Structure formats: C-alpha cells, structure tokens
Short mmCIF file of C-alpha atoms in Angstrom, two decimals:
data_model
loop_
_atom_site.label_atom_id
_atom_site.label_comp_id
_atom_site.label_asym_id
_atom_site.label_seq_id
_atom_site.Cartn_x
_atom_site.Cartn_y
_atom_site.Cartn_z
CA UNK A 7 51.64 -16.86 -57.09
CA UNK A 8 51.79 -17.49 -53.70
CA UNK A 9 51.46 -13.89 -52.53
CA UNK A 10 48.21 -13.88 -54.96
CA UNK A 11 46.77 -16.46 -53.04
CA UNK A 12 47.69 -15.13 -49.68
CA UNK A 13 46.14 -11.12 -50.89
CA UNK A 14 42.97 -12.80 -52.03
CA UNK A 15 42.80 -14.79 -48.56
CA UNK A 16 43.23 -11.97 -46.21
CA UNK A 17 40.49 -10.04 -48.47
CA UNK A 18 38.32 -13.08 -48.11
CA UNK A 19 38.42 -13.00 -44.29
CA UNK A 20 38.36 -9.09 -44.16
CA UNK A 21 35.00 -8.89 -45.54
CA UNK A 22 33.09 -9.90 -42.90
CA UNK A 23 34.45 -7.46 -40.55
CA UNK A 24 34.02 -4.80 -43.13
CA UNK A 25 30.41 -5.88 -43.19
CA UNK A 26 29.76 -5.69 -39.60
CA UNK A 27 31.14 -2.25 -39.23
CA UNK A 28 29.26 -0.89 -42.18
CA UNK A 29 26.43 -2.14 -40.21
CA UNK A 30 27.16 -0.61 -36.98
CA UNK A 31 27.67 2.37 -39.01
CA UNK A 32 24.52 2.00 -40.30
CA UNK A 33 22.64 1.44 -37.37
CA UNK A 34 23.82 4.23 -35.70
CA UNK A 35 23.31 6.75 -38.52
CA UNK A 36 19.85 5.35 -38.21
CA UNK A 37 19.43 5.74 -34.39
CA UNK A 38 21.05 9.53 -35.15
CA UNK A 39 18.39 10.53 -37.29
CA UNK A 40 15.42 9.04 -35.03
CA UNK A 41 17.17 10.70 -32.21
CA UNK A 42 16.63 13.69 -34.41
CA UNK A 43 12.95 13.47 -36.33
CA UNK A 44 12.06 12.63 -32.27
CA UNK A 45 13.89 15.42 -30.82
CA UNK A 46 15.41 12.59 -28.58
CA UNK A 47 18.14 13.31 -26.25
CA UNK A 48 20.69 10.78 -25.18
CA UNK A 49 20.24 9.39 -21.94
CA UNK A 50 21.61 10.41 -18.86
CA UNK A 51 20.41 7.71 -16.22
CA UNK A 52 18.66 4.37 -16.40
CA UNK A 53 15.51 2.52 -14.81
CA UNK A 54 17.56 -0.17 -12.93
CA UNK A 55 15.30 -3.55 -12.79
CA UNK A 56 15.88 -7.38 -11.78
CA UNK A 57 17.25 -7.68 -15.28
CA UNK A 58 20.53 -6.82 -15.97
CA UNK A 59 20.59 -3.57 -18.47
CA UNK A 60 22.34 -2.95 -21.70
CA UNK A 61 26.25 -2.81 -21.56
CA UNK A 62 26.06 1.34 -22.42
CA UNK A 63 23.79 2.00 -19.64
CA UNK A 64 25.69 -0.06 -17.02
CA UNK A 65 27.72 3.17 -15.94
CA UNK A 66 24.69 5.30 -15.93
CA UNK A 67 23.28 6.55 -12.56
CA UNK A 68 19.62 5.39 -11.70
CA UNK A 69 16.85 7.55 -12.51
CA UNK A 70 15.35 9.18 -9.13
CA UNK A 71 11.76 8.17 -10.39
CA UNK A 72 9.60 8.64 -7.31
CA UNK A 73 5.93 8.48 -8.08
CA UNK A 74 3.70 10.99 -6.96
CA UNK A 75 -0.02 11.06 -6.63
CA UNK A 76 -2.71 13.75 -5.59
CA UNK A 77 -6.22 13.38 -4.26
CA UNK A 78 -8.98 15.26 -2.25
CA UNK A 79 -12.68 15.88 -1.92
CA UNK A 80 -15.55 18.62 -1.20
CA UNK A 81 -18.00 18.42 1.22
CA UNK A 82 -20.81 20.94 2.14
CA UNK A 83 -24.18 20.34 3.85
CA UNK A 84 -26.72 23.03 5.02
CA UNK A 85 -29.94 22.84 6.55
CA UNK A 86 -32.48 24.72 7.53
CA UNK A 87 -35.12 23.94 10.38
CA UNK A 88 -38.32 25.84 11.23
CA UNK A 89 -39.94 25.65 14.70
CA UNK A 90 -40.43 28.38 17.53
CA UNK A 91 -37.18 29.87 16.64
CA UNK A 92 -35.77 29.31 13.51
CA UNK A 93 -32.24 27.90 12.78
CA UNK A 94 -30.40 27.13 10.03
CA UNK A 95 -26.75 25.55 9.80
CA UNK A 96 -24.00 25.10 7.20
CA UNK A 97 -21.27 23.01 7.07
CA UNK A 98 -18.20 22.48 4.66
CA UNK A 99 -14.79 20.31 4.33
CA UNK A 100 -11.61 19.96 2.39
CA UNK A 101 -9.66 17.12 2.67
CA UNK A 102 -6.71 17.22 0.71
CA UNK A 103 -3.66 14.08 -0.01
CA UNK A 104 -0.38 13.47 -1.55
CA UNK A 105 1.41 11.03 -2.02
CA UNK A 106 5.36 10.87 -2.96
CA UNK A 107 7.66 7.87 -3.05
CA UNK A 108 7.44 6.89 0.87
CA UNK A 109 5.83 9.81 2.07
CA UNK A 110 2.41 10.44 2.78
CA UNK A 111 0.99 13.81 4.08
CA UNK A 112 -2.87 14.61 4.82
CA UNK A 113 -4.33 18.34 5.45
CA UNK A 114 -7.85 18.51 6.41
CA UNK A 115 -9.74 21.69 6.89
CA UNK A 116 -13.45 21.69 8.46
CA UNK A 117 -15.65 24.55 9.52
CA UNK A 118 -19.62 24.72 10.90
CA UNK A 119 -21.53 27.21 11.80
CA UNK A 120 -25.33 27.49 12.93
CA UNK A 121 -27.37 30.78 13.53
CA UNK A 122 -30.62 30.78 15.42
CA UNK A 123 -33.64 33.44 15.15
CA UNK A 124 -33.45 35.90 17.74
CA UNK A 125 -36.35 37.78 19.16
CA UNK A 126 -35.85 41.34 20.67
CA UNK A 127 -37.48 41.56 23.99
CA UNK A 128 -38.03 45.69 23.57
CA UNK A 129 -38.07 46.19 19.77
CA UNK A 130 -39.98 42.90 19.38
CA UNK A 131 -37.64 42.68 16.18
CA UNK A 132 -36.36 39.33 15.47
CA UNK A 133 -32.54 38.53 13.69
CA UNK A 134 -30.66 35.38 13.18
CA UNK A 135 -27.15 35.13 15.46
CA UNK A 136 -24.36 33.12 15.72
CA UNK A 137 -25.39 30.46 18.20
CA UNK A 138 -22.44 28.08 17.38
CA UNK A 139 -18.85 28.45 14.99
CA UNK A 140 -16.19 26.25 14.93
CA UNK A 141 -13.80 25.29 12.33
CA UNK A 142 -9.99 23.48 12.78
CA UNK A 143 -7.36 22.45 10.81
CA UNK A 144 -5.06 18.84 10.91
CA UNK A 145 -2.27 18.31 8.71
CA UNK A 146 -0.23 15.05 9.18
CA UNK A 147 2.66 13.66 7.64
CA UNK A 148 3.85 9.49 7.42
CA UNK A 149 6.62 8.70 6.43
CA UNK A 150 7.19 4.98 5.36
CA UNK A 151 10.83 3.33 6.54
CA UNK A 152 10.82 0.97 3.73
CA UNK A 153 9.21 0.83 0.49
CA UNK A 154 6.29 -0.93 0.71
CA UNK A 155 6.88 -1.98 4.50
CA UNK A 156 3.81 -1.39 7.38
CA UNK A 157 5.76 0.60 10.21
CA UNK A 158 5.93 4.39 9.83
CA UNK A 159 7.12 7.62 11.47
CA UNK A 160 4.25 10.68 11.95
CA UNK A 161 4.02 13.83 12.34
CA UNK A 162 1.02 16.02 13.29
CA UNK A 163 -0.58 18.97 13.84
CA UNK A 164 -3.81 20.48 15.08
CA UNK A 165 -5.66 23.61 15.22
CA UNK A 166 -9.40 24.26 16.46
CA UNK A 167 -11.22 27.91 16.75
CA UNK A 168 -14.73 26.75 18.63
CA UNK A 169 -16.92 29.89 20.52
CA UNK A 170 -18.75 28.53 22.50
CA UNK A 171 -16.68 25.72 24.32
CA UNK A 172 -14.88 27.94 26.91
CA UNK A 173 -11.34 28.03 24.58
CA UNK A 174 -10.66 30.85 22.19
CA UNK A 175 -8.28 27.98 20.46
CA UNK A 176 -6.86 24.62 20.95
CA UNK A 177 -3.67 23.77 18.93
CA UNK A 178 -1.31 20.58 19.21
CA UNK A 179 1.53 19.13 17.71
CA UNK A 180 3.05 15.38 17.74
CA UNK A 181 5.62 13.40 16.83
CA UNK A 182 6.04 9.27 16.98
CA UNK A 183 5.76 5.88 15.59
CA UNK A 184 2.75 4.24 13.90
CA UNK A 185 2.64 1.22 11.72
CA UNK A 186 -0.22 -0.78 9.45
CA UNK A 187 -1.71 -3.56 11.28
CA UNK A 188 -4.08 -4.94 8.19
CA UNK A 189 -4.77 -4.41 4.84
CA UNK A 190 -6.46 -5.98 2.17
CA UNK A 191 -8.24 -5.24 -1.02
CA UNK A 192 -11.26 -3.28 0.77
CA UNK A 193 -9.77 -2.44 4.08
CA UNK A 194 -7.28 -1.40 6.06
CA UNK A 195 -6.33 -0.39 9.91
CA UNK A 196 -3.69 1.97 11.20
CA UNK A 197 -2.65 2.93 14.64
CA UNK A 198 -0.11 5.29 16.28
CA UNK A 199 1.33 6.79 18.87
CA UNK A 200 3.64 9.60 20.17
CA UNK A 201 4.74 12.51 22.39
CA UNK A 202 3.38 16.15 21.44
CA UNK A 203 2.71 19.35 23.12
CA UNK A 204 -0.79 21.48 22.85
CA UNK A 205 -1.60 25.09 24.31
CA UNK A 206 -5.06 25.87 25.05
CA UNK A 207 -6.49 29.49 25.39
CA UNK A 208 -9.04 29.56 27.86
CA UNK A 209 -11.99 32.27 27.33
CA UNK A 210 -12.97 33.22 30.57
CA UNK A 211 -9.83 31.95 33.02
CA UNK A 212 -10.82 31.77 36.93
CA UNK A 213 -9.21 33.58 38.97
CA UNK A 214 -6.77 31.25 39.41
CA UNK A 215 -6.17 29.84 36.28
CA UNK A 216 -3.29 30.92 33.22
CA UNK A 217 -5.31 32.50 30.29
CA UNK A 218 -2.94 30.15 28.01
CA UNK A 219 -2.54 26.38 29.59
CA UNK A 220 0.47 24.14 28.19
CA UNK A 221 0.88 20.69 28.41
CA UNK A 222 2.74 18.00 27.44
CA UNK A 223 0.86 15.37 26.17
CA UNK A 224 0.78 11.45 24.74
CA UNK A 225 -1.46 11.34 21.84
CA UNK A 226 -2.55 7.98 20.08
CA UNK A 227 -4.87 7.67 17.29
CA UNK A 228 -6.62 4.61 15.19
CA UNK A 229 -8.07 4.43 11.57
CA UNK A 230 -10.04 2.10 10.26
CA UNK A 231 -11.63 2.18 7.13
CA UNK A 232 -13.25 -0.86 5.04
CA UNK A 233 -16.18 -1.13 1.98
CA UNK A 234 -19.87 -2.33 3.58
CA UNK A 235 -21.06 -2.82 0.46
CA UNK A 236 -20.49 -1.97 -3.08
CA UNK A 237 -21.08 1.26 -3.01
CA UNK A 238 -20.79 2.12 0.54
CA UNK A 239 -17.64 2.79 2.50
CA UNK A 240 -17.17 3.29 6.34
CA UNK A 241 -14.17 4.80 8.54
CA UNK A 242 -14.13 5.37 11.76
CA UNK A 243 -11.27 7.65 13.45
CA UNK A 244 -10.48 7.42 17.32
CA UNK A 245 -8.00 9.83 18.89
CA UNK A 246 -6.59 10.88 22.28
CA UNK A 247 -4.17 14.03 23.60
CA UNK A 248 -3.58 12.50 26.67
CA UNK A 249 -2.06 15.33 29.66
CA UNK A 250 -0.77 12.41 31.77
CA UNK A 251 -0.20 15.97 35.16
CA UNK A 252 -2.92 15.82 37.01
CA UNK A 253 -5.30 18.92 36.64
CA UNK A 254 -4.23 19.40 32.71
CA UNK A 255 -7.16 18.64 30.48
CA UNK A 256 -7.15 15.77 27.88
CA UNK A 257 -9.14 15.58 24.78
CA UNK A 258 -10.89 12.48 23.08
CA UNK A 259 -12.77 12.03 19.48
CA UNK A 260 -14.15 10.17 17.49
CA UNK A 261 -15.97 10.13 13.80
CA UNK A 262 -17.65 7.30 12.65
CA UNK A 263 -18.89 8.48 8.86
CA UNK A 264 -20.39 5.96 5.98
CA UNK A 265 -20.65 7.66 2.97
CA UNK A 266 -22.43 5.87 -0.57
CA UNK A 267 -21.93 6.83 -4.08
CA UNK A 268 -24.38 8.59 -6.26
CA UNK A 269 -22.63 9.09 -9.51
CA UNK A 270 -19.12 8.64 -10.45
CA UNK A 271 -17.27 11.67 -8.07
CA UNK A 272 -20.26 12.33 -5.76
CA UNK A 273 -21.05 10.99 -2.91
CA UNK A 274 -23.42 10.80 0.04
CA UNK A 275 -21.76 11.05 3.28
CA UNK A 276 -23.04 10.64 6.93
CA UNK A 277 -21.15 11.59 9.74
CA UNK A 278 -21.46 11.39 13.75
CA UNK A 279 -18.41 13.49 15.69
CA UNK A 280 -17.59 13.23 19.68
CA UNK A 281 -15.78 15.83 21.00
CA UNK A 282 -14.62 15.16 25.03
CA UNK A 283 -12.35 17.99 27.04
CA UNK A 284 -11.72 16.60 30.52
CA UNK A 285 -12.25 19.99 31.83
CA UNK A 286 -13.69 22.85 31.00
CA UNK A 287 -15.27 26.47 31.84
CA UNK A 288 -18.28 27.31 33.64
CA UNK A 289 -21.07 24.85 32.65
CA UNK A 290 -20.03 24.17 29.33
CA UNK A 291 -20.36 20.26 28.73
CA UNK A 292 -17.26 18.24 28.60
CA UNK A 293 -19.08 16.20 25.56
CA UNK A 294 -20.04 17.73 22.62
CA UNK A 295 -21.40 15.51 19.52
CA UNK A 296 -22.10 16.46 15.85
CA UNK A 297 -24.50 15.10 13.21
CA UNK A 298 -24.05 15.86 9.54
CA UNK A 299 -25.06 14.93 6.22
CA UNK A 300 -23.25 15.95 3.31
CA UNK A 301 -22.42 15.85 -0.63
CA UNK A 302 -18.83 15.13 -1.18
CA UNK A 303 -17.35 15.61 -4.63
CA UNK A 304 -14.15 13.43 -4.98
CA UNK A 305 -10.97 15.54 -6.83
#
C-alpha cells in the first residue's frame, strides 16, 4: 500500500515538469515553423545595448552595424549678356557626401567657362572664343576619433585647371587635425589645420624660374554654415596653403554663398568666390573674384 502511495506521489510531482517540457517543446516547434513560413535564419550576432540581452545571445559576437548615409546636389547657371561684344557664360557643380560610421568624406567638382564675341580685324567676321575656363576638383576625408566626439583627423586634396591665371595646374594635398568648435540645431563651425605639399605648373616660366614649383606648405581652413531664415541657408568657407620659404607663392579663398529654397529639392543659390596667388606671371592679377547664381537640385 505504501509503494501505491509513494508511485502515485512521484507521478503527482512529475507532472509539472512533464508540462513544462511539452511546452518548451512546443514553443520551439512553433518558433521552427515561423523560422520557416519567414525564411528566417538563426542568428549569428547580436545588437549589444545598455540592457543586458537574452541568455542565448550572450555568446554571440556584436553585429558590425555601421550606418551609412549618401547625399549630393546639382548646380548649373548660364547667362548670357549682350553689349558691344557679346558674352555668354556657363557654370556647373557636383558636390557629392558620404557618410559611414565615423568617417566622413566630401568630393566636390566645379567647372566655368565664359566665351566672348570676337571680331576679325581682316575678314570682319565675328566668332565667340574662350576668354576664360577653369574647373578643379577637392575631395576630403574626416575621420571622427570617437563616436559622436568634436575633434577629427583630415585628409585633403586639390586640383585646379584655370587658362588664363599664368598656371597650367595647381594641385595640393594635406594631412592634419581639425575638430568642431559649435553646433546646434541650425548651425555649426569647423576649423582645421595641417601640413601638405602642392606643385604648381607655371605657363610661361621666366627665365629663371622651374616650369613645375614645389612647396611645402601649412594649410588651414574654416566652415561655417548656419539657417538665416526659414528657408534660407548661408556658409561661408575660408582657406589658406600657406608656403611659409620665402619666394614660394601662397594661395587664399574664400566663398560666401546663401542659397533659398524654391520647392522641395531645388534651390536658389548665390555665390561670391576670392581667389588670391601671392605671385604670379606677367600682369595677371593676384585676386581674382567670381559671381554666380545658380539652381541647385538636392540628391
């Protein structure tokens, strides 16, 4: 009798444990088949938060989720003015970015051209020629040392094709330290600086000049961008290739642009350039400005 009482006791207790597994059992037959109807996969790594994660995923290795974004715009502008000689210019821009976990990398590409009427002095025939070309290149790269943190390491790169300025090119590279002074909700400002090297190819060399002058030069450069209004937005860029050797030329500029909105990816944008060489050919001027106005359609 006593063995009766014992059997019926242990089965008693058992059946709760019974239960549970049939449950488990259940539950994962029922996770199987989701995993299949879903074509779901088992996972292989985890998003690692503040919280602490499920036992099963504590071994897992942390998901390399870096986010990534892309943006750019369009800009092109032509005009076309009519006096004692006829002119007409064009000018167009790409400015490309991406974005990726801490790094940051810009590539702009510009180019403007003008031709002016042209009157032949014997054939009394008159043609439009190139008067003025240039168009350059800038790619730079930042690279953030921590998530989310203001101080960064750059690196750039420069190239500008401009006929009539006494160079058949001007290219420069640089290297260095910059960091985030400000930023709020509407604004921001950045500044840097750094060591680089730039080789200019002179047009017409003097007799006593190199056809290809190398320097080695500091560059610095400041951004500062912030929202007017509602629907207007100014930046203004200020940058220097400094040749500290005497008799090595230096180069300065500055863009100051406000562009405004029209509809949802146009915009309006106006835009005054300085260019500065510290020396130059001939009599070429050292300072050379630009005024544009232009659409720009937003990627």
């Amino acid at each position: 009798m006593n063995k009766i009482i014992t059997l019926i006791g242990l089965y008693a207790l058992s059946l709760p444990l019974l239960a549970a597994q049939d449950s488990e059992a259940i539950s994962e037959a029922n996770e199987a088949l989701v995993r299949s109807l879903y074509n779901e996969k088992e996972p292989t790594c985890y998003n690692f938060t503040d919280e602490i994660p499920p036992e099963k995923y504590i071994a897992l290795p942390e998901c390399n989720n870096i986010p990534s974004s892309f943006s750019g715009a369009f800009e092109i502008g032509a005009f076309f003015k009519t006096d004692v000689r006829n002119s007409a210019f064009a000018k167009t821009g790409l400015d490309l970015d991406h974005e990726r976990g801490k790094l940051r990398t810009n590539v702009r590409l510009d180019l403007f051209i003008r031709k002016t009427e042209q009157t032949d002095s014997q054939t009394n025939e008159t043609d439009y020629e190139t008067t003025d070309q240039k168009w350059s290149s800038t790619v730079q790269s930042n690279y953030t040392f921590e998530r989310g943190g203001k101080n960064y390491g750059f690196g750039f790169g420069s190239y500008e094709d401009d006929r009539f300025n006494g160079f058949e090119y001007q290219s420069s590279v640089a290297a260095g330290w910059g960091r985030r002074w400000f930023e709020d909700d509407i604004s921001y400002f950045d500044a840097e600086i750094g060591p680089g090297y730039k080789i200019d190819e002179l047009t017409n060399p003097g007799p006593e000049e190199e056809k290809t002058q190398k320097a080695f030069i500091v560059r610095t450069a400041a951004t500062y961008e912030t929202r007017v209004f509602e629907s207007i937005q100014f930046k203004q860029i200020v940058s220097a290739e400094f040749a500290p050797r005497a008799g090595e030329s230096s180069k300065y500029k500055s863009i100051t642009a406000f562009s405004t909105q029209l509809i949802d990816a146009l915009a309006l944008k106006f835009a005054f350039t300085v260019d500065y060489n510290s020396k130059v050919q001939g009599n070429i001027q050292k300072t050379r400005t630009e005024t544009s106005l232009t659409l720009v359609y937003s990627i």
